[in-house]
mmCIF file of C-alpha atoms in Angstrom:
data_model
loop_
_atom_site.group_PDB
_atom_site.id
_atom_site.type_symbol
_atom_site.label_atom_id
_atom_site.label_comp_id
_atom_site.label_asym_id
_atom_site.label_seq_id
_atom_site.Cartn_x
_atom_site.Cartn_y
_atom_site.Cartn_z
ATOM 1 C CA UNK A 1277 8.016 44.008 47.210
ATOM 2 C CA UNK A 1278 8.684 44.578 43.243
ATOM 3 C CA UNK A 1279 10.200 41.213 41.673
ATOM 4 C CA UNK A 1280 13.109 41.078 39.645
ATOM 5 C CA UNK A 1281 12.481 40.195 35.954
ATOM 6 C CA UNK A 1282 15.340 38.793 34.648
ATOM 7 C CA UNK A 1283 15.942 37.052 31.292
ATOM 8 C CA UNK A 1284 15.549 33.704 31.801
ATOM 9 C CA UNK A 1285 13.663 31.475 33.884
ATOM 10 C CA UNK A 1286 14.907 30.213 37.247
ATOM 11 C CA UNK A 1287 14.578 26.285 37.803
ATOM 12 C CA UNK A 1288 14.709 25.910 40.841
ATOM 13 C CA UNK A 1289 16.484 21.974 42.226
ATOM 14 C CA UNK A 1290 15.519 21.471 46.384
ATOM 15 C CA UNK A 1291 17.827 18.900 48.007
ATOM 16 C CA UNK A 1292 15.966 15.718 50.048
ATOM 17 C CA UNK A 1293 14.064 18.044 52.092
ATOM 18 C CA UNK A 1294 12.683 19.303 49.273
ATOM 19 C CA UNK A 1295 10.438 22.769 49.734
ATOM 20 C CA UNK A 1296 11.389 24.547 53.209
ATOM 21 C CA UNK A 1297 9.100 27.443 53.913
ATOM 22 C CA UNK A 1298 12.145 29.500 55.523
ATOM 23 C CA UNK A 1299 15.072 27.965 52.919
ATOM 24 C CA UNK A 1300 16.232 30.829 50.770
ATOM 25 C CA UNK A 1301 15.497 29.094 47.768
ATOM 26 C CA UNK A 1302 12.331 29.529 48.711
ATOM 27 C CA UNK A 1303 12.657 33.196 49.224
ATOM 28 C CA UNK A 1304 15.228 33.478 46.151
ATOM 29 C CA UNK A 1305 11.899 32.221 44.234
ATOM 30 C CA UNK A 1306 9.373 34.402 45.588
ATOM 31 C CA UNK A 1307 11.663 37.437 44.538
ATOM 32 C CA UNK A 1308 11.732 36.711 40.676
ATOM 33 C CA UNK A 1309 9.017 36.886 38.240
ATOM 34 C CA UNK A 1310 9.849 34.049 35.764
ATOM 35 C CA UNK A 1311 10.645 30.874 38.046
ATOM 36 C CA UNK A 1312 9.676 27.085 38.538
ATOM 37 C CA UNK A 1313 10.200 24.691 41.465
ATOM 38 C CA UNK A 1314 10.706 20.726 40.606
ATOM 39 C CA UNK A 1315 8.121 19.652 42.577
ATOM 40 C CA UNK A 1316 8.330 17.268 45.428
ATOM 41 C CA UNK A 1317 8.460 13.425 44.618
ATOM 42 C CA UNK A 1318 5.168 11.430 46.779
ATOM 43 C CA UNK A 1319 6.888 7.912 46.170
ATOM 44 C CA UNK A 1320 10.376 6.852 46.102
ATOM 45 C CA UNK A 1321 12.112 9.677 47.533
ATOM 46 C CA UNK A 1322 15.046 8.661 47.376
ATOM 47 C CA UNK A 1323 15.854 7.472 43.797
ATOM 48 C CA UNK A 1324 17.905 9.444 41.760
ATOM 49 C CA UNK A 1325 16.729 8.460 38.283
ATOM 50 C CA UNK A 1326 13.235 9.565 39.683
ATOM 51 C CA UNK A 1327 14.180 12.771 40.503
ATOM 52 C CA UNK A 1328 16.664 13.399 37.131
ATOM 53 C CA UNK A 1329 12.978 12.439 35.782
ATOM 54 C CA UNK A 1330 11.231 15.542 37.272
ATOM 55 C CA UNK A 1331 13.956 18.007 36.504
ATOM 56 C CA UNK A 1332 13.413 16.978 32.953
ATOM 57 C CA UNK A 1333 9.904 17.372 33.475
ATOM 58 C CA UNK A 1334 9.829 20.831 34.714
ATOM 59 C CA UNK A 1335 12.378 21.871 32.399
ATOM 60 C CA UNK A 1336 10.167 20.587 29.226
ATOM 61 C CA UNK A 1337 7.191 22.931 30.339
ATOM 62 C CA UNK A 1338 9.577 25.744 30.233
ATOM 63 C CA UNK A 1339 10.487 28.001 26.648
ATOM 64 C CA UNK A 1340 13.850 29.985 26.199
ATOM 65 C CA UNK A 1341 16.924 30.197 28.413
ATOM 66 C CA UNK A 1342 17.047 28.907 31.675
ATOM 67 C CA UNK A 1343 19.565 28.827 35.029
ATOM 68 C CA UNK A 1344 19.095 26.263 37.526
ATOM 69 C CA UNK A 1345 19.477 26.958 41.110
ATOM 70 C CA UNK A 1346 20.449 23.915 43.339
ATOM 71 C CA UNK A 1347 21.173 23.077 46.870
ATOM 72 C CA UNK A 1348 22.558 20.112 48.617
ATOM 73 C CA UNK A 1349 21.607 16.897 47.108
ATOM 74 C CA UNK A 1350 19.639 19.238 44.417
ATOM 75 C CA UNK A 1351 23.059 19.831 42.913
ATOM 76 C CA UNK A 1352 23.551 15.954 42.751
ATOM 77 C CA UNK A 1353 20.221 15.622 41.160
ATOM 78 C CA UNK A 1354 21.420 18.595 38.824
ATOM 79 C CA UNK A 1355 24.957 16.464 37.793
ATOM 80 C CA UNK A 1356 22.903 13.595 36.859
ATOM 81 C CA UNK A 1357 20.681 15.224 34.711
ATOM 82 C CA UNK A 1358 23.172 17.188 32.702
ATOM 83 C CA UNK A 1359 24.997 14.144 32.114
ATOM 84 C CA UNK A 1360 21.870 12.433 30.416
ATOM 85 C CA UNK A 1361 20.133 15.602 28.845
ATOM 86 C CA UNK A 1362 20.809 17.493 26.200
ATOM 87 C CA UNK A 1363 18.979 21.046 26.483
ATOM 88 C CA UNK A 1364 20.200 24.546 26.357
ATOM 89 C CA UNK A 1365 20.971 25.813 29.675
ATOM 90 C CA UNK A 1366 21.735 29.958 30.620
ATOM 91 C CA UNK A 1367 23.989 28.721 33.825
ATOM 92 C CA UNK A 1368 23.486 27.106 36.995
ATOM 93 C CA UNK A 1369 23.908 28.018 40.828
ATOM 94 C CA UNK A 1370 24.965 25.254 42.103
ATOM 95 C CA UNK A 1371 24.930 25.310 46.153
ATOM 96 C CA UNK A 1372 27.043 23.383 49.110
ATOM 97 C CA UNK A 1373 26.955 20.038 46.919
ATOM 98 C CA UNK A 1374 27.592 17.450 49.464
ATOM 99 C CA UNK A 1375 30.461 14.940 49.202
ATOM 100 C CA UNK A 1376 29.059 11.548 48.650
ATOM 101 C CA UNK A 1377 32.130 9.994 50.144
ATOM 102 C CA UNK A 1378 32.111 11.342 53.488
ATOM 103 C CA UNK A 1379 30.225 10.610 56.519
ATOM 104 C CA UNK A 1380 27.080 12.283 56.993
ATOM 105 C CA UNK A 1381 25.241 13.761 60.650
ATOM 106 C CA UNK A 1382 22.745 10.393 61.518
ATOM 107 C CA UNK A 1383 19.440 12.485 60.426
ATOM 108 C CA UNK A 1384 20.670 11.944 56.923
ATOM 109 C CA UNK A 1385 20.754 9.279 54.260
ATOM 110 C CA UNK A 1386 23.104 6.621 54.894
ATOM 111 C CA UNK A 1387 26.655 5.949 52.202
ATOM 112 C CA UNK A 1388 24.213 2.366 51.292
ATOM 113 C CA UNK A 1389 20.955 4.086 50.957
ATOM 114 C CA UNK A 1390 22.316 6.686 48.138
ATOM 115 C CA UNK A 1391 24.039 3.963 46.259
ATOM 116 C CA UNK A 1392 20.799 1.822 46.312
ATOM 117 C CA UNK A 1393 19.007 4.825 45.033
ATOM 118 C CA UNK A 1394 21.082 5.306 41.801
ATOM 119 C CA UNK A 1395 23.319 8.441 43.239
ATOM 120 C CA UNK A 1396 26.443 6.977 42.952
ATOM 121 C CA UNK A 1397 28.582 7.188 40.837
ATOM 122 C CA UNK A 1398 28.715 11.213 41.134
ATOM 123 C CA UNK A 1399 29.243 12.349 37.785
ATOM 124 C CA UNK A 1400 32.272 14.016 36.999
ATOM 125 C CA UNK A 1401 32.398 15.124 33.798
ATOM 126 C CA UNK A 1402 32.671 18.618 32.642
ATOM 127 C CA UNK A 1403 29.279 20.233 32.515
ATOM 128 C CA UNK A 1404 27.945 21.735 29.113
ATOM 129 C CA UNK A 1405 27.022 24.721 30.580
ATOM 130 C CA UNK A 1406 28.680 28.168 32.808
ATOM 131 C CA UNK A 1407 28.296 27.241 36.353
ATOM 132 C CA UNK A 1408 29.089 28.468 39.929
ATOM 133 C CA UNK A 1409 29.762 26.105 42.773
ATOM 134 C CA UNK A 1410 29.371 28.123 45.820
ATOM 135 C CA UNK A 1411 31.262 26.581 49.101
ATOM 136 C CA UNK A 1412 31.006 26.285 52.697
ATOM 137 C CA UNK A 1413 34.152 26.559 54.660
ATOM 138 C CA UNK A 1414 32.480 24.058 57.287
ATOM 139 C CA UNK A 1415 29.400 22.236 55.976
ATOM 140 C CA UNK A 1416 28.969 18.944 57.616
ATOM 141 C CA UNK A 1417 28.219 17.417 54.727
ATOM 142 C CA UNK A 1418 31.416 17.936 52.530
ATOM 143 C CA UNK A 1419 35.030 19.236 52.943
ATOM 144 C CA UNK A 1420 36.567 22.267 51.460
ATOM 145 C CA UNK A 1421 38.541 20.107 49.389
ATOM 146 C CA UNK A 1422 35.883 17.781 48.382
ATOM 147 C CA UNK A 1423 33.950 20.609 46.922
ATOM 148 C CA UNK A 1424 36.827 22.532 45.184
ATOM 149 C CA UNK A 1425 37.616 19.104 43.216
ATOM 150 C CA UNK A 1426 33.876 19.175 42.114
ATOM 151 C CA UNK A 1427 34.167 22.438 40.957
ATOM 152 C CA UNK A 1428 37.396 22.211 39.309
ATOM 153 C CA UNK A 1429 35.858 18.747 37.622
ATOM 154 C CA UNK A 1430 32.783 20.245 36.517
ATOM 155 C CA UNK A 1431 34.640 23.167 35.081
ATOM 156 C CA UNK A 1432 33.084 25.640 37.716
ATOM 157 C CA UNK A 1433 33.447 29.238 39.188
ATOM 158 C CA UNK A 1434 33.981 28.326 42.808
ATOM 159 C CA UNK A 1435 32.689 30.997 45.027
ATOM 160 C CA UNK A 1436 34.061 30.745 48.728
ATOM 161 C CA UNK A 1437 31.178 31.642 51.123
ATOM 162 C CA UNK A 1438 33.357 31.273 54.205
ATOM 163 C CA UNK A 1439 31.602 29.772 57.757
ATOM 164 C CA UNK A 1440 27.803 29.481 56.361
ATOM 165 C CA UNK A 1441 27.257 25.813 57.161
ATOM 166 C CA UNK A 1442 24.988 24.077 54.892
ATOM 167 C CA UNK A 1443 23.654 27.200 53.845
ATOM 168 C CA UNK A 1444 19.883 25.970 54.955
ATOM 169 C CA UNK A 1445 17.655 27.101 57.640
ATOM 170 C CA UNK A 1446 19.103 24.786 60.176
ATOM 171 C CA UNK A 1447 22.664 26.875 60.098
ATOM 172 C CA UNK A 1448 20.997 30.480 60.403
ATOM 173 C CA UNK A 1449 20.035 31.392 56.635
ATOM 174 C CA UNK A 1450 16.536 32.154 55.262
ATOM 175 C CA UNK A 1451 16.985 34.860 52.958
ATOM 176 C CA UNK A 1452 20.268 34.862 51.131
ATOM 177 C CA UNK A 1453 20.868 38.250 49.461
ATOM 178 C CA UNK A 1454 24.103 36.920 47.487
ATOM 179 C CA UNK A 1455 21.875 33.987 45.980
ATOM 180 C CA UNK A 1456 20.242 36.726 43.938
ATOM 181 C CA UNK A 1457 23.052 38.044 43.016
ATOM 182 C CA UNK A 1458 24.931 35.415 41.659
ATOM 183 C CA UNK A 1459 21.717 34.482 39.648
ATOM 184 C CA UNK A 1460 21.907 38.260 38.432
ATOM 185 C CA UNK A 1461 25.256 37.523 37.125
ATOM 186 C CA UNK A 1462 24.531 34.486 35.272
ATOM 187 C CA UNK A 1463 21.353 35.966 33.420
ATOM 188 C CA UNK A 1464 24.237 38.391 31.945
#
């Protein structure tokens, strides 16, 4: 398979389960010919400041213009960061955020463990750079209208995926042909 060579690099931002074999971040990467992965944390997975730590990590070993690509908790880790760094950025995908306020299935971090691991606040402040916020019609971790107000507070293209879950392997997607294609459009 021929890989796409776009103009900037992709950054690629896992959520808590970090690097899934089958996620289609995973195959979104493997398609494109200039593209990183924040690597997985060994210790302390669960605090945000450690994580805001490797995205600015990755994204000081990389030269010219850049789009992030996020999932789940990734775009949380993504909101932090661009609240305290300052560095160029092309755009960013930014994919089925979940809502921190809600209720989440039992096999996930509990409302006390995020907010003793530095996630909370959510940052709402109007991002410094173009962004999509692509939404699930029925993830279980965030409502329709929790995700719109992110969106609309981050100053983000919402892009309405319909039924797709949490977009993750769990609700039926590997490869995710759109993914691409939204990261097409913000290399433009």
């Amino acid at each position: 398979m021929d890989k796409l060579d776009i103009r900037a690099t992709v950054l690629i931002v896992p959520g808590l389960r970090e690097h899934v074999a089958e996620h289609w971040q995973t195959h979104l990467a493997a398609s494109l010919v200039r593209v990183r992965s924040v690597p997985p944390l060994t210790q302390d997975k669960l605090n945000c400041r450690a994580r805001v730590e490797a995205i600015a990590q990755e994204l000081a070993q990389i030269d010219g213009p850049v789009i992030l690509v996020a999932h789940s908790a990734g775009v949380l880790m993504t909101v932090h960061w661009a609240q305290k760094y300052q560095r160029q950025i092309k755009g960013a995908l930014l994919v089925t955020p979940p809502d921190l306020n809600a209720s989440w299935p039992a096999q996930y971090p509990s409302q006390e463990t995020l907010q003793a691991g530095g996630w909370c606040p959510l940052p709402r402040r109007r991002l410094p750079f173009p962004s999509m916020v692509a939404l699930s019609n029925n993830d279980p971790l965030a409502s329709v209208d929790a995700v719109r107000a992110m969106a609309t507070d981050w100053g983000s293209e919402l892009v309405e995926l319909g039924d797709v879950g949490h977009l993750n392997p769990a609700s039926g997607f590997g490869p995710w042909p759109l993914g691409l294609d939204l990261v097409r459009r913000l290399d433009t």
